mmCIF file of C-alpha atoms and ligand atoms in Angstrom:
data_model
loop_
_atom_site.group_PDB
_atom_site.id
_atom_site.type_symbol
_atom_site.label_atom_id
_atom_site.label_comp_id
_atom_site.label_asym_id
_atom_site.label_seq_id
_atom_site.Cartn_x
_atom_site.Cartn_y
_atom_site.Cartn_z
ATOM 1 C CA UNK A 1 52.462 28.718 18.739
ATOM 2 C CA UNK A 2 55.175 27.269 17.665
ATOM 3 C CA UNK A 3 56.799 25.177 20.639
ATOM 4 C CA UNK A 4 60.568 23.283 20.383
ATOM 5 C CA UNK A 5 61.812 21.424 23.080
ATOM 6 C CA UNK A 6 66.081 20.728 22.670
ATOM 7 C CA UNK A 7 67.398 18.179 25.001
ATOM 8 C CA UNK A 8 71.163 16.978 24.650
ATOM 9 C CA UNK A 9 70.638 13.622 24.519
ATOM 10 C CA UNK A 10 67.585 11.594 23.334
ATOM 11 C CA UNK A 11 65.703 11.247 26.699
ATOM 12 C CA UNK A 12 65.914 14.294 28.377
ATOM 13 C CA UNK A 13 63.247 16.136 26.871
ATOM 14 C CA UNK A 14 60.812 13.021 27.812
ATOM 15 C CA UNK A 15 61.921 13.168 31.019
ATOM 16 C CA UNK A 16 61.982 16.887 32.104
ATOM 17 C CA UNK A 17 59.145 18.315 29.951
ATOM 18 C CA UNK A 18 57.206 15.720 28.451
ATOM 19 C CA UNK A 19 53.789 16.581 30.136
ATOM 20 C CA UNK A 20 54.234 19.770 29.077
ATOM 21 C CA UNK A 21 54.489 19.423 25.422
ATOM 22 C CA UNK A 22 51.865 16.414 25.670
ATOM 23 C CA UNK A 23 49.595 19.396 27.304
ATOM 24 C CA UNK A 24 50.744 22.139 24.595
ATOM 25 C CA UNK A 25 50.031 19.100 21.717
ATOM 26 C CA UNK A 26 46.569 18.728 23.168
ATOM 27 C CA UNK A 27 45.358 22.324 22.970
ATOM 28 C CA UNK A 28 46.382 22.783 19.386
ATOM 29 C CA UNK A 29 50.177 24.108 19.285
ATOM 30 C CA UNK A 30 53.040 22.594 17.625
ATOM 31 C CA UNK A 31 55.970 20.751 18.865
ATOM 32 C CA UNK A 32 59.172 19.469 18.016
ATOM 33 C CA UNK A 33 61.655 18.031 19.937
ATOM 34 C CA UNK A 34 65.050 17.753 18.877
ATOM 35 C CA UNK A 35 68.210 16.459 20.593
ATOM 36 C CA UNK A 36 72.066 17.848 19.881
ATOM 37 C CA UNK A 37 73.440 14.454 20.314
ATOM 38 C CA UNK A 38 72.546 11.165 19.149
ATOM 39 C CA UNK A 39 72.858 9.627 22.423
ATOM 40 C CA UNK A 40 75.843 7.233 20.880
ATOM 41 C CA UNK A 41 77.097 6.008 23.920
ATOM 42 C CA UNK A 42 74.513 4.964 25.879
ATOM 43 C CA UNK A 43 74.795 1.385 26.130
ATOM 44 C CA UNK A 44 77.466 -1.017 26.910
ATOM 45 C CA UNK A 45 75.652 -3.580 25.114
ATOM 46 C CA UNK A 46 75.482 -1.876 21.351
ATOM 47 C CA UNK A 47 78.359 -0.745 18.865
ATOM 48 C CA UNK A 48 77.768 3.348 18.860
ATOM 49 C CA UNK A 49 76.393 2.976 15.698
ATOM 50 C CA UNK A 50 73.637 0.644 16.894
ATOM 51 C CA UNK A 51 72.764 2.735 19.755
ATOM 52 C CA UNK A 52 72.503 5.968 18.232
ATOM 53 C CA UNK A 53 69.953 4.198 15.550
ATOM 54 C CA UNK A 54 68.428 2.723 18.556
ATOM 55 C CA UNK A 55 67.768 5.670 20.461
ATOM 56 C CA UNK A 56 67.128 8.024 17.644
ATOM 57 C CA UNK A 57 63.685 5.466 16.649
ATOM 58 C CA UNK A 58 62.794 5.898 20.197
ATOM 59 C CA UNK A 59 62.884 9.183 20.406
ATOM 60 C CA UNK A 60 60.537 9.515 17.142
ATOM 61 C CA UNK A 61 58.377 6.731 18.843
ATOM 62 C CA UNK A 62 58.265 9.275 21.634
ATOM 63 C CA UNK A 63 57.601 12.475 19.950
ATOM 64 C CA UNK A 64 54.955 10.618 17.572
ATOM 65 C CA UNK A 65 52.617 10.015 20.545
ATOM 66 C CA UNK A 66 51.916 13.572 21.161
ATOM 67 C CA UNK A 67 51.924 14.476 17.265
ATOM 68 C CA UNK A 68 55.804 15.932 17.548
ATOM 69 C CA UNK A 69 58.078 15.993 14.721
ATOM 70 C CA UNK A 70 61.913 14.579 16.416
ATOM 71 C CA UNK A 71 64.800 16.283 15.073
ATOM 72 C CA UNK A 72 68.289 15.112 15.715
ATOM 73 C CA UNK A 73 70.993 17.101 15.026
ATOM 74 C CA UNK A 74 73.043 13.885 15.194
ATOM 75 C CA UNK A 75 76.230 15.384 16.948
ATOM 76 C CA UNK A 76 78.264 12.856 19.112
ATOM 77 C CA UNK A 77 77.143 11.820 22.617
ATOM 78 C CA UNK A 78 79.416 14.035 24.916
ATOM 79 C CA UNK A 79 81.957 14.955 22.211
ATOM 80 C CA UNK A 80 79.928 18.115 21.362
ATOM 81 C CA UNK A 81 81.557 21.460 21.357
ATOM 82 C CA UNK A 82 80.798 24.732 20.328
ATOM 83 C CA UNK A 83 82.068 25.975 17.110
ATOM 84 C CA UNK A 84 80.685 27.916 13.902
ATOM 85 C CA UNK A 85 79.391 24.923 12.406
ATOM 86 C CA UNK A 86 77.324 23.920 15.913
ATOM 87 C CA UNK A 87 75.818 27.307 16.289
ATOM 88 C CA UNK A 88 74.493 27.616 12.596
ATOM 89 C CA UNK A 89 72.966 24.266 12.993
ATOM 90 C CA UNK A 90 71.314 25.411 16.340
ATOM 91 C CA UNK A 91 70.156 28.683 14.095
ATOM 92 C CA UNK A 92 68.405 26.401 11.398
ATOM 93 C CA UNK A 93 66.730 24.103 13.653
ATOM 94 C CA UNK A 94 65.429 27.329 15.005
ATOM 95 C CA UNK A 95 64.409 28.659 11.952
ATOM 96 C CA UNK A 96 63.168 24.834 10.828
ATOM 97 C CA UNK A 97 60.796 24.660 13.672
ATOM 98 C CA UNK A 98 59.645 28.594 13.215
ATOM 99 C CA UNK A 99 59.922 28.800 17.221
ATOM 100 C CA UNK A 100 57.975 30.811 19.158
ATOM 101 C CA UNK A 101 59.295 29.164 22.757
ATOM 102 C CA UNK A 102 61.958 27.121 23.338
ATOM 103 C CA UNK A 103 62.676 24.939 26.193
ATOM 104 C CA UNK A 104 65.958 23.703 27.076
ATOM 105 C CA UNK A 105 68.507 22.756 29.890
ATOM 106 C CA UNK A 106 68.881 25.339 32.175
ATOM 107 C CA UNK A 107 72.951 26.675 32.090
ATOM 108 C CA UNK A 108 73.604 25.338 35.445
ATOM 109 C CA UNK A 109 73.462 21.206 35.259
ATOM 110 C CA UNK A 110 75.554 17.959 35.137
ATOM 111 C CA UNK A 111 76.501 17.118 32.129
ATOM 112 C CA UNK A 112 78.544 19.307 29.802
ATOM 113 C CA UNK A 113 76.108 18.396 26.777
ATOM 114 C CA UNK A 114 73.336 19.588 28.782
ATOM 115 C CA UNK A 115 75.183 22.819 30.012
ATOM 116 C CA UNK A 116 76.299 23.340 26.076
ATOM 117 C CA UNK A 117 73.370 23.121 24.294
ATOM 118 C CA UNK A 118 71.462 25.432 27.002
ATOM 119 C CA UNK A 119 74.833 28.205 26.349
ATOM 120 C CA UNK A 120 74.309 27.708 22.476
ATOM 121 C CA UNK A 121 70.609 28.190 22.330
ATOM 122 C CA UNK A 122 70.584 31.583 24.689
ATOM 123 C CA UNK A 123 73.663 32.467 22.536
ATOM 124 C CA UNK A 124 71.809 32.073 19.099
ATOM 125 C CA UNK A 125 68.091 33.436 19.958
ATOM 126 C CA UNK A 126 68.842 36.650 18.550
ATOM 127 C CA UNK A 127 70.573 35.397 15.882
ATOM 128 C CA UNK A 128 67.235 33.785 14.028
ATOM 129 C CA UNK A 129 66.063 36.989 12.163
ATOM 130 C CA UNK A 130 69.559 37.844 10.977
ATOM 131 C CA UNK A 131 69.513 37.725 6.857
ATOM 132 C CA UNK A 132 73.878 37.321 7.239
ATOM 133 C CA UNK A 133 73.649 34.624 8.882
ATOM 134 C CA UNK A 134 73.261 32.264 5.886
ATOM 135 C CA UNK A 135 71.407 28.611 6.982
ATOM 136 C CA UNK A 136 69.311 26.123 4.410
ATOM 137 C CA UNK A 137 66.178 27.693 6.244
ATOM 138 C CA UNK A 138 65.477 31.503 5.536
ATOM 139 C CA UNK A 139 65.872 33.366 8.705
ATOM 140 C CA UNK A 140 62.554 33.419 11.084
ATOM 141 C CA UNK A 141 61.128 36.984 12.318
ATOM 142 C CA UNK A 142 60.766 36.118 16.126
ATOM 143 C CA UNK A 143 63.316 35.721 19.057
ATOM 144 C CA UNK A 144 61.806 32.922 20.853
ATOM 145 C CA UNK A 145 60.983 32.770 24.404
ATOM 146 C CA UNK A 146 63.500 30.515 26.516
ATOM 147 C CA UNK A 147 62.632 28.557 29.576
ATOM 148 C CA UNK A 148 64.747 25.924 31.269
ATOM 149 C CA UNK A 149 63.392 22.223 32.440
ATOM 150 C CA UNK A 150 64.506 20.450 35.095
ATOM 151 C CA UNK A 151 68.010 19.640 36.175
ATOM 152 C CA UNK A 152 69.225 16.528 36.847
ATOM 153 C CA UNK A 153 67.914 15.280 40.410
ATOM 154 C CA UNK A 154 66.371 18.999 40.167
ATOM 155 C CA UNK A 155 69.854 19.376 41.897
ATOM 156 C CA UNK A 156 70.020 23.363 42.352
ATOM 157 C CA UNK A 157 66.969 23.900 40.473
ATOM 158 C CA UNK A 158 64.033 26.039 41.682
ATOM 159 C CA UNK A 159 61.261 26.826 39.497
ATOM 160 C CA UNK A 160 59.857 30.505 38.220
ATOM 161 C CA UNK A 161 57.015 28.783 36.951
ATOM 162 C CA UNK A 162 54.685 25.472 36.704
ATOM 163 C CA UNK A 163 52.845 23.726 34.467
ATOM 164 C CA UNK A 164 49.965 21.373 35.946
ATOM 165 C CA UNK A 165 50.643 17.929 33.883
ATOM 166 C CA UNK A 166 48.260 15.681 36.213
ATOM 167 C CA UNK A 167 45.941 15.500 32.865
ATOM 168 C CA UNK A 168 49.228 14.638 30.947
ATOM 169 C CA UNK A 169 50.855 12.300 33.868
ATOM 170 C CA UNK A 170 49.987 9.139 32.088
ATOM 171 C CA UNK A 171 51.359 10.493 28.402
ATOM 172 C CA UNK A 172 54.757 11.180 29.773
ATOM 173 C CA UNK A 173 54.999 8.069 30.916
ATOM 174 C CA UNK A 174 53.822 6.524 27.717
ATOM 175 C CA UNK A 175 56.543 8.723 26.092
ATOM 176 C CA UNK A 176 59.019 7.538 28.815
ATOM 177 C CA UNK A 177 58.344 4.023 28.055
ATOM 178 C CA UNK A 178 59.430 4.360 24.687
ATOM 179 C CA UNK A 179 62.911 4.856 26.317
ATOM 180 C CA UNK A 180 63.516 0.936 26.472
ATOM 181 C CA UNK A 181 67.599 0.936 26.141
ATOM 182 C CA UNK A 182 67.850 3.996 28.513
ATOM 183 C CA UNK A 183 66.148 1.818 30.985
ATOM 184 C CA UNK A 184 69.072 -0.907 30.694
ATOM 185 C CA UNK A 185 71.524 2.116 30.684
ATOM 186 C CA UNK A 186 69.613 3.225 34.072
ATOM 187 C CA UNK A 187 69.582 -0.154 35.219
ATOM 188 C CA UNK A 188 73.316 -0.953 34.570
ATOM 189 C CA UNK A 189 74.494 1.996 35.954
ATOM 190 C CA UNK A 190 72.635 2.741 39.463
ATOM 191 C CA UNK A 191 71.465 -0.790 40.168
ATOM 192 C CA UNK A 192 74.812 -1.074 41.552
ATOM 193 C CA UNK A 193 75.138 2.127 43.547
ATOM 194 C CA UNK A 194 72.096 1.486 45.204
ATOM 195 C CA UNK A 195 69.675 -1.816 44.056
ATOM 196 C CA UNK A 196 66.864 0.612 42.420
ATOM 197 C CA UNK A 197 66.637 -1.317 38.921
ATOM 198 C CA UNK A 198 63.770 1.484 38.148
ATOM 199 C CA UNK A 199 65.384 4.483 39.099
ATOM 200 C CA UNK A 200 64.624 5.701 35.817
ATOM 201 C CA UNK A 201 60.569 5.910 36.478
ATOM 202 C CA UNK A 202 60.953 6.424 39.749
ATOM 203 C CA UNK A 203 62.815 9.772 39.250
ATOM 204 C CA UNK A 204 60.099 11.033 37.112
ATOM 205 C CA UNK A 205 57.418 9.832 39.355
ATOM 206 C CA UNK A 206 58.943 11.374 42.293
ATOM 207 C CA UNK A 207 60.206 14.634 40.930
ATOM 208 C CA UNK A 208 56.343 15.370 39.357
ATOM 209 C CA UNK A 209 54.904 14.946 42.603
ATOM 210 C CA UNK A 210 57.334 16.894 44.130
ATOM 211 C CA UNK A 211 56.526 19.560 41.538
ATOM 212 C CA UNK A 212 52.966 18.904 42.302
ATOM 213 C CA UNK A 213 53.008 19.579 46.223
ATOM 214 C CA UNK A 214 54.583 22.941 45.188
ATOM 215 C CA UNK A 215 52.064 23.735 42.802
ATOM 216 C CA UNK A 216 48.836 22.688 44.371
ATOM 217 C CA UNK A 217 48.181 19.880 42.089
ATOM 218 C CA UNK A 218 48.881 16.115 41.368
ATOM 219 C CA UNK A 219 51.587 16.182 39.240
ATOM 220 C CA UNK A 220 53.488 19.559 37.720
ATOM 221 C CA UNK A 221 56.601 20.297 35.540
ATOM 222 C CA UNK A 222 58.362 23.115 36.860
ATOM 223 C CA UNK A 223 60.525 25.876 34.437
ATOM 224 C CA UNK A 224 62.820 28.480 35.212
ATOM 225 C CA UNK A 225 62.741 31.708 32.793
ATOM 226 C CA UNK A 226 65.543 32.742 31.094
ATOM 227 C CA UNK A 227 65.402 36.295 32.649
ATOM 228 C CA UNK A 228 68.994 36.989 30.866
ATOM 229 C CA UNK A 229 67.598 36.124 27.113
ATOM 230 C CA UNK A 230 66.441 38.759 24.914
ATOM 231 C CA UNK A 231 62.653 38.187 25.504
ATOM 232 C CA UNK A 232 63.200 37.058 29.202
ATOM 233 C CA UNK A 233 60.821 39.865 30.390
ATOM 234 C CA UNK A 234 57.017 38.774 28.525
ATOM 235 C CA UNK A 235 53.629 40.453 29.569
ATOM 236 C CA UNK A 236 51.577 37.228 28.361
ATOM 237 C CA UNK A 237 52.226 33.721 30.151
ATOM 238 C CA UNK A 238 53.328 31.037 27.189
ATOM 239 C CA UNK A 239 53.343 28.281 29.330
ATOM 240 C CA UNK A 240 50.647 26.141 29.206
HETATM 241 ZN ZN1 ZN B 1 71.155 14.122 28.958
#
């Protein structure tokens, strides 16, 4: 299968899914992982220029250790809306990546990036196979599959479904580490609230355990299926 991963920002996808594309990677399927933004402001020690560039090469850094192409669709870091142009950029990443699943934010989180690019994928899934809807790639004959990673703090989030990472523990955090300037961002932003300078590992550590306990394993990702998409209801498990 085909398997694409969209986070908002660059970062998300490593840290809500990342075992689970490592494990999809290792038994022979293909992944991308694209963001909608370019993560371009991020820091408060870069120009926006420099840290979209910055976080862009991490995310390929990321993606390369599992084999994953990185897309970035390069839209700005929480000045993303939805509009024509938006949606038929969604539709040829789609198409791009010949998706079979897709995993994204669920609707209900933080951010308004996140919350957006979950609305705009469920919105275009059906769209892919549609000839009138014109896009540099020629449409693709399947209506992918939609799950949704982990929220935020897994605030409100309770999982259909679980993937067993423990095998794949050690890649995400590989992946993670290739996040260096989110670390700072991390760092400058909750060392303050509450003096955890490694909040950004320790979230990751702690939610896959978490995850784990549920699942009757060491460390799991958990996913909630898009029941409301148009191929919400699936006899076969695509999860790996
Ligand atoms: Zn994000």
């Amino acid at each position: 299968m085909n398997i694409l991963a969209i986070g908002a920002h660059p970062d998300d996808v490593e840290t809500m899914c990342a075992g689970t594309l490592a494990k999809y990677a290792s038994q022979g399927h293909k992944v991308f992982i694209a963001t909608a933004t370019n993560g371009n402001i991020g820091s408060a020690h870069h120009t926006m220029e420099e840290i979209a560039r910055i976080r862009k090469q991490e995310a390929a850094n990321s993606a390369a250790i599992i084999g994953a192409e990185y897309i970035c669709l390069d839209y700005d870091d929480e000045m993303f809306y939805e509009t024509k142009e938006t949606r038929l950029a969604f539709i040829n990443l789609v198409r791009h990546c010949k998706a079979d699943v897709i995993l994204t934010h669920s609707p209900h989180d933080y951010n308004p990036d996140h919350m957006l690019t979950s609305k705009i994928v469920n919105d275009i899934a059906v769209m892919i196979p549609i000839a009138h809807l014109k896009t540099a790639e020629e449409p693709w004959p399947v209506i992918p599959s939609i799950w949704y990673f982990e929220t935020a703090n897994s605030m409100g989030f309770v999982p259909t479904d679980y993937v067993d990472i423990t095998d794949f523990y050690e890649t995400k955090m590989k992946m993670l580490s290739c996040m260096e300037s989110q670390k700072q961002w991390m760092a400058d932003n909750y060392a303050t609230l509450d003096g955890n300078t490694d909040r950004f590992f320790d979230t990751i550590r702690i939610t896959s355990e978490f995850r784990g306990m549920q699942a009757g394993c060491k460390y799991a990702e958990g996913f909630v299926r898009a029941l409301d998409a148009y191929r919400g209801m699936l006899t076969e498990r695509v999860l790996p």
